[in-house]
């Protein structure tokens, strides 16, 4: 499982000309589900998102979580995070989970994040979306969940460090 996390002043996602998810200050999270991902990988990402301290305190130091900062989270499924171009110019998506499996874990992520008290907006799984954001900082982080996946996807992480 791969996640790209960006601190934003605002973000929205649009499908067929209609905004379906919108947040003010908070996090835009692009989530790619890989073959073999399971609940442990999901819990790793959820826990990190809940406890990540990248929002400024009174001194401007990154010391607050999303909840402490009063922010929201926009979660967008993006299987293209698992694209592999090591063997050519067109990305291959052999590492991406099948849509049914990915949708299940994506929906579980939404539910678990909300259960942790986070305000969560979403994209539309499997749809062609336009995502608009205003980066804050910019602050960005990339994560790969699970030791097996860190090893398996290490070649894909180069652009995310």
mmCIF file of C-alpha atoms in Angstrom:
data_model
loop_
_atom_site.group_PDB
_atom_site.id
_atom_site.type_symbol
_atom_site.label_atom_id
_atom_site.label_comp_id
_atom_site.label_asym_id
_atom_site.label_seq_id
_atom_site.Cartn_x
_atom_site.Cartn_y
_atom_site.Cartn_z
ATOM 1 C CA UNK A 1 0.000 0.000 0.000
ATOM 2 C CA UNK A 2 1.339 3.373 -0.968
ATOM 3 C CA UNK A 3 0.170 6.740 0.257
ATOM 4 C CA UNK A 4 1.157 10.236 -0.790
ATOM 5 C CA UNK A 5 0.234 12.735 1.900
ATOM 6 C CA UNK A 6 0.142 16.474 1.235
ATOM 7 C CA UNK A 7 -0.678 19.224 3.702
ATOM 8 C CA UNK A 8 -3.138 21.545 2.001
ATOM 9 C CA UNK A 9 -4.884 24.838 2.551
ATOM 10 C CA UNK A 10 -7.774 23.411 0.538
ATOM 11 C CA UNK A 11 -8.470 20.490 -1.784
ATOM 12 C CA UNK A 12 -11.359 19.141 -3.806
ATOM 13 C CA UNK A 13 -12.171 16.285 -6.135
ATOM 14 C CA UNK A 14 -14.512 16.524 -9.089
ATOM 15 C CA UNK A 15 -16.185 13.814 -11.183
ATOM 16 C CA UNK A 16 -18.037 14.645 -14.408
ATOM 17 C CA UNK A 17 -18.079 18.349 -13.579
ATOM 18 C CA UNK A 18 -19.458 17.893 -10.059
ATOM 19 C CA UNK A 19 -17.459 18.378 -6.856
ATOM 20 C CA UNK A 20 -17.920 15.246 -4.762
ATOM 21 C CA UNK A 21 -15.404 15.947 -1.984
ATOM 22 C CA UNK A 22 -13.979 19.173 -0.613
ATOM 23 C CA UNK A 23 -11.928 20.163 2.433
ATOM 24 C CA UNK A 24 -10.378 23.305 3.814
ATOM 25 C CA UNK A 25 -7.094 23.050 5.690
ATOM 26 C CA UNK A 26 -5.927 19.491 6.218
ATOM 27 C CA UNK A 27 -4.476 16.555 4.324
ATOM 28 C CA UNK A 28 -4.932 15.283 0.796
ATOM 29 C CA UNK A 29 -4.080 11.582 0.778
ATOM 30 C CA UNK A 30 -3.647 9.629 -2.451
ATOM 31 C CA UNK A 31 -3.889 5.907 -1.675
ATOM 32 C CA UNK A 32 -2.742 3.036 -3.885
ATOM 33 C CA UNK A 33 -3.602 -0.521 -2.861
ATOM 34 C CA UNK A 34 -1.145 -3.235 -3.937
ATOM 35 C CA UNK A 35 -1.665 -6.952 -4.486
ATOM 36 C CA UNK A 36 -1.282 -8.727 -1.172
ATOM 37 C CA UNK A 37 -2.195 -5.714 0.951
ATOM 38 C CA UNK A 38 -4.215 -6.595 4.009
ATOM 39 C CA UNK A 39 -5.670 -5.138 7.173
ATOM 40 C CA UNK A 40 -2.229 -4.797 8.794
ATOM 41 C CA UNK A 41 -1.092 -2.497 5.999
ATOM 42 C CA UNK A 42 -4.304 -0.521 6.261
ATOM 43 C CA UNK A 43 -3.923 -0.129 10.028
ATOM 44 C CA UNK A 44 -0.346 1.119 9.557
ATOM 45 C CA UNK A 45 -1.527 3.887 7.218
ATOM 46 C CA UNK A 46 -4.538 4.793 9.389
ATOM 47 C CA UNK A 47 -2.408 4.987 12.550
ATOM 48 C CA UNK A 48 0.208 7.146 10.813
ATOM 49 C CA UNK A 49 -2.443 9.519 9.481
ATOM 50 C CA UNK A 50 -4.057 9.830 12.893
ATOM 51 C CA UNK A 51 -0.788 10.582 14.694
ATOM 52 C CA UNK A 52 1.193 12.480 12.037
ATOM 53 C CA UNK A 53 2.346 15.824 13.459
ATOM 54 C CA UNK A 54 2.797 18.164 10.515
ATOM 55 C CA UNK A 55 0.613 21.082 11.594
ATOM 56 C CA UNK A 56 2.058 24.122 13.319
ATOM 57 C CA UNK A 57 1.655 24.877 17.005
ATOM 58 C CA UNK A 58 1.726 28.368 18.581
ATOM 59 C CA UNK A 59 5.447 28.659 17.789
ATOM 60 C CA UNK A 60 4.971 27.451 14.220
ATOM 61 C CA UNK A 61 6.687 24.134 14.944
ATOM 62 C CA UNK A 62 5.212 21.024 13.289
ATOM 63 C CA UNK A 63 3.775 19.609 16.471
ATOM 64 C CA UNK A 64 0.034 19.101 15.948
ATOM 65 C CA UNK A 65 -1.979 16.250 14.498
ATOM 66 C CA UNK A 66 -4.776 16.720 12.001
ATOM 67 C CA UNK A 67 -7.400 16.500 14.753
ATOM 68 C CA UNK A 68 -5.507 18.919 17.014
ATOM 69 C CA UNK A 69 -5.272 21.388 14.132
ATOM 70 C CA UNK A 70 -9.004 21.076 13.389
ATOM 71 C CA UNK A 71 -8.342 19.912 9.842
ATOM 72 C CA UNK A 72 -10.016 17.440 7.517
ATOM 73 C CA UNK A 73 -8.756 14.693 5.225
ATOM 74 C CA UNK A 74 -9.552 14.117 1.551
ATOM 75 C CA UNK A 75 -8.855 10.476 0.646
ATOM 76 C CA UNK A 76 -8.516 9.655 -3.055
ATOM 77 C CA UNK A 77 -7.885 6.177 -4.431
ATOM 78 C CA UNK A 78 -5.035 6.179 -6.960
ATOM 79 C CA UNK A 79 -3.816 2.857 -8.319
ATOM 80 C CA UNK A 80 -1.315 4.685 -10.554
ATOM 81 C CA UNK A 81 0.922 5.150 -7.499
ATOM 82 C CA UNK A 82 1.846 1.521 -8.141
ATOM 83 C CA UNK A 83 2.885 2.134 -11.738
ATOM 84 C CA UNK A 84 6.220 0.601 -12.701
ATOM 85 C CA UNK A 85 8.186 2.128 -15.593
ATOM 86 C CA UNK A 86 11.388 0.154 -15.032
ATOM 87 C CA UNK A 87 10.815 -1.932 -18.167
ATOM 88 C CA UNK A 88 9.719 0.710 -20.606
ATOM 89 C CA UNK A 89 7.994 4.017 -21.064
ATOM 90 C CA UNK A 90 4.446 3.005 -20.316
ATOM 91 C CA UNK A 91 3.685 2.202 -16.678
ATOM 92 C CA UNK A 92 2.714 -1.342 -15.816
ATOM 93 C CA UNK A 93 0.254 -1.890 -13.012
ATOM 94 C CA UNK A 94 0.932 -5.535 -12.195
ATOM 95 C CA UNK A 95 1.568 -4.604 -8.554
ATOM 96 C CA UNK A 96 -1.845 -2.951 -8.128
ATOM 97 C CA UNK A 97 -4.597 -4.900 -6.407
ATOM 98 C CA UNK A 98 -7.640 -5.965 -8.374
ATOM 99 C CA UNK A 99 -10.367 -3.300 -8.204
ATOM 100 C CA UNK A 100 -12.665 -5.329 -5.929
ATOM 101 C CA UNK A 101 -9.871 -5.941 -3.401
ATOM 102 C CA UNK A 102 -8.668 -2.353 -3.568
ATOM 103 C CA UNK A 103 -12.191 -0.962 -3.118
ATOM 104 C CA UNK A 104 -12.703 -3.072 0.009
ATOM 105 C CA UNK A 105 -9.496 -1.806 1.648
ATOM 106 C CA UNK A 106 -10.165 1.776 0.511
ATOM 107 C CA UNK A 107 -13.651 1.718 2.057
ATOM 108 C CA UNK A 108 -12.239 0.175 5.235
ATOM 109 C CA UNK A 109 -9.696 3.000 5.376
ATOM 110 C CA UNK A 110 -12.480 5.585 5.159
ATOM 111 C CA UNK A 111 -14.437 3.853 7.921
ATOM 112 C CA UNK A 112 -11.455 3.425 10.223
ATOM 113 C CA UNK A 113 -10.309 7.030 9.783
ATOM 114 C CA UNK A 114 -13.798 8.282 10.612
ATOM 115 C CA UNK A 115 -13.944 5.943 13.615
ATOM 116 C CA UNK A 116 -10.723 7.586 14.862
ATOM 117 C CA UNK A 117 -12.537 10.937 14.876
ATOM 118 C CA UNK A 118 -11.154 12.327 11.630
ATOM 119 C CA UNK A 119 -13.338 14.321 9.252
ATOM 120 C CA UNK A 120 -13.000 12.463 5.939
ATOM 121 C CA UNK A 121 -14.127 13.411 2.444
ATOM 122 C CA UNK A 122 -13.513 11.060 -0.482
ATOM 123 C CA UNK A 123 -13.117 10.765 -4.179
ATOM 124 C CA UNK A 124 -15.135 8.238 -6.187
ATOM 125 C CA UNK A 125 -13.373 4.886 -6.351
ATOM 126 C CA UNK A 126 -12.538 3.875 -9.920
ATOM 127 C CA UNK A 127 -13.724 7.125 -11.484
ATOM 128 C CA UNK A 128 -11.751 9.553 -13.629
ATOM 129 C CA UNK A 129 -11.311 12.493 -11.249
ATOM 130 C CA UNK A 130 -9.948 15.992 -11.298
ATOM 131 C CA UNK A 131 -8.176 16.727 -8.030
ATOM 132 C CA UNK A 132 -7.448 20.330 -7.156
ATOM 133 C CA UNK A 133 -5.306 21.374 -4.226
ATOM 134 C CA UNK A 134 -3.445 24.285 -2.758
ATOM 135 C CA UNK A 135 -0.311 22.935 -1.087
ATOM 136 C CA UNK A 136 0.542 24.364 2.313
ATOM 137 C CA UNK A 137 4.280 24.638 2.843
ATOM 138 C CA UNK A 138 4.571 22.588 0.711
ATOM 139 C CA UNK A 139 4.664 19.622 3.053
ATOM 140 C CA UNK A 140 4.534 16.163 1.473
ATOM 141 C CA UNK A 141 5.303 12.653 2.623
ATOM 142 C CA UNK A 142 5.188 9.236 0.949
ATOM 143 C CA UNK A 143 4.641 5.955 2.753
ATOM 144 C CA UNK A 144 4.709 2.305 1.828
ATOM 145 C CA UNK A 145 2.923 0.018 4.281
ATOM 146 C CA UNK A 146 4.259 -3.351 5.389
ATOM 147 C CA UNK A 147 7.812 -4.685 5.297
ATOM 148 C CA UNK A 148 7.045 -7.017 2.407
ATOM 149 C CA UNK A 149 5.721 -4.094 0.427
ATOM 150 C CA UNK A 150 8.649 -1.835 1.288
ATOM 151 C CA UNK A 151 10.931 -4.413 -0.284
ATOM 152 C CA UNK A 152 8.676 -5.213 -3.216
ATOM 153 C CA UNK A 153 7.954 -1.580 -4.065
ATOM 154 C CA UNK A 154 11.356 -0.105 -3.267
ATOM 155 C CA UNK A 155 12.054 0.686 -6.905
ATOM 156 C CA UNK A 156 8.829 2.687 -7.065
ATOM 157 C CA UNK A 157 9.733 4.809 -4.053
ATOM 158 C CA UNK A 158 12.590 6.690 -5.669
ATOM 159 C CA UNK A 159 10.385 9.556 -6.807
ATOM 160 C CA UNK A 160 8.682 9.811 -3.443
ATOM 161 C CA UNK A 161 11.608 10.518 -1.146
#
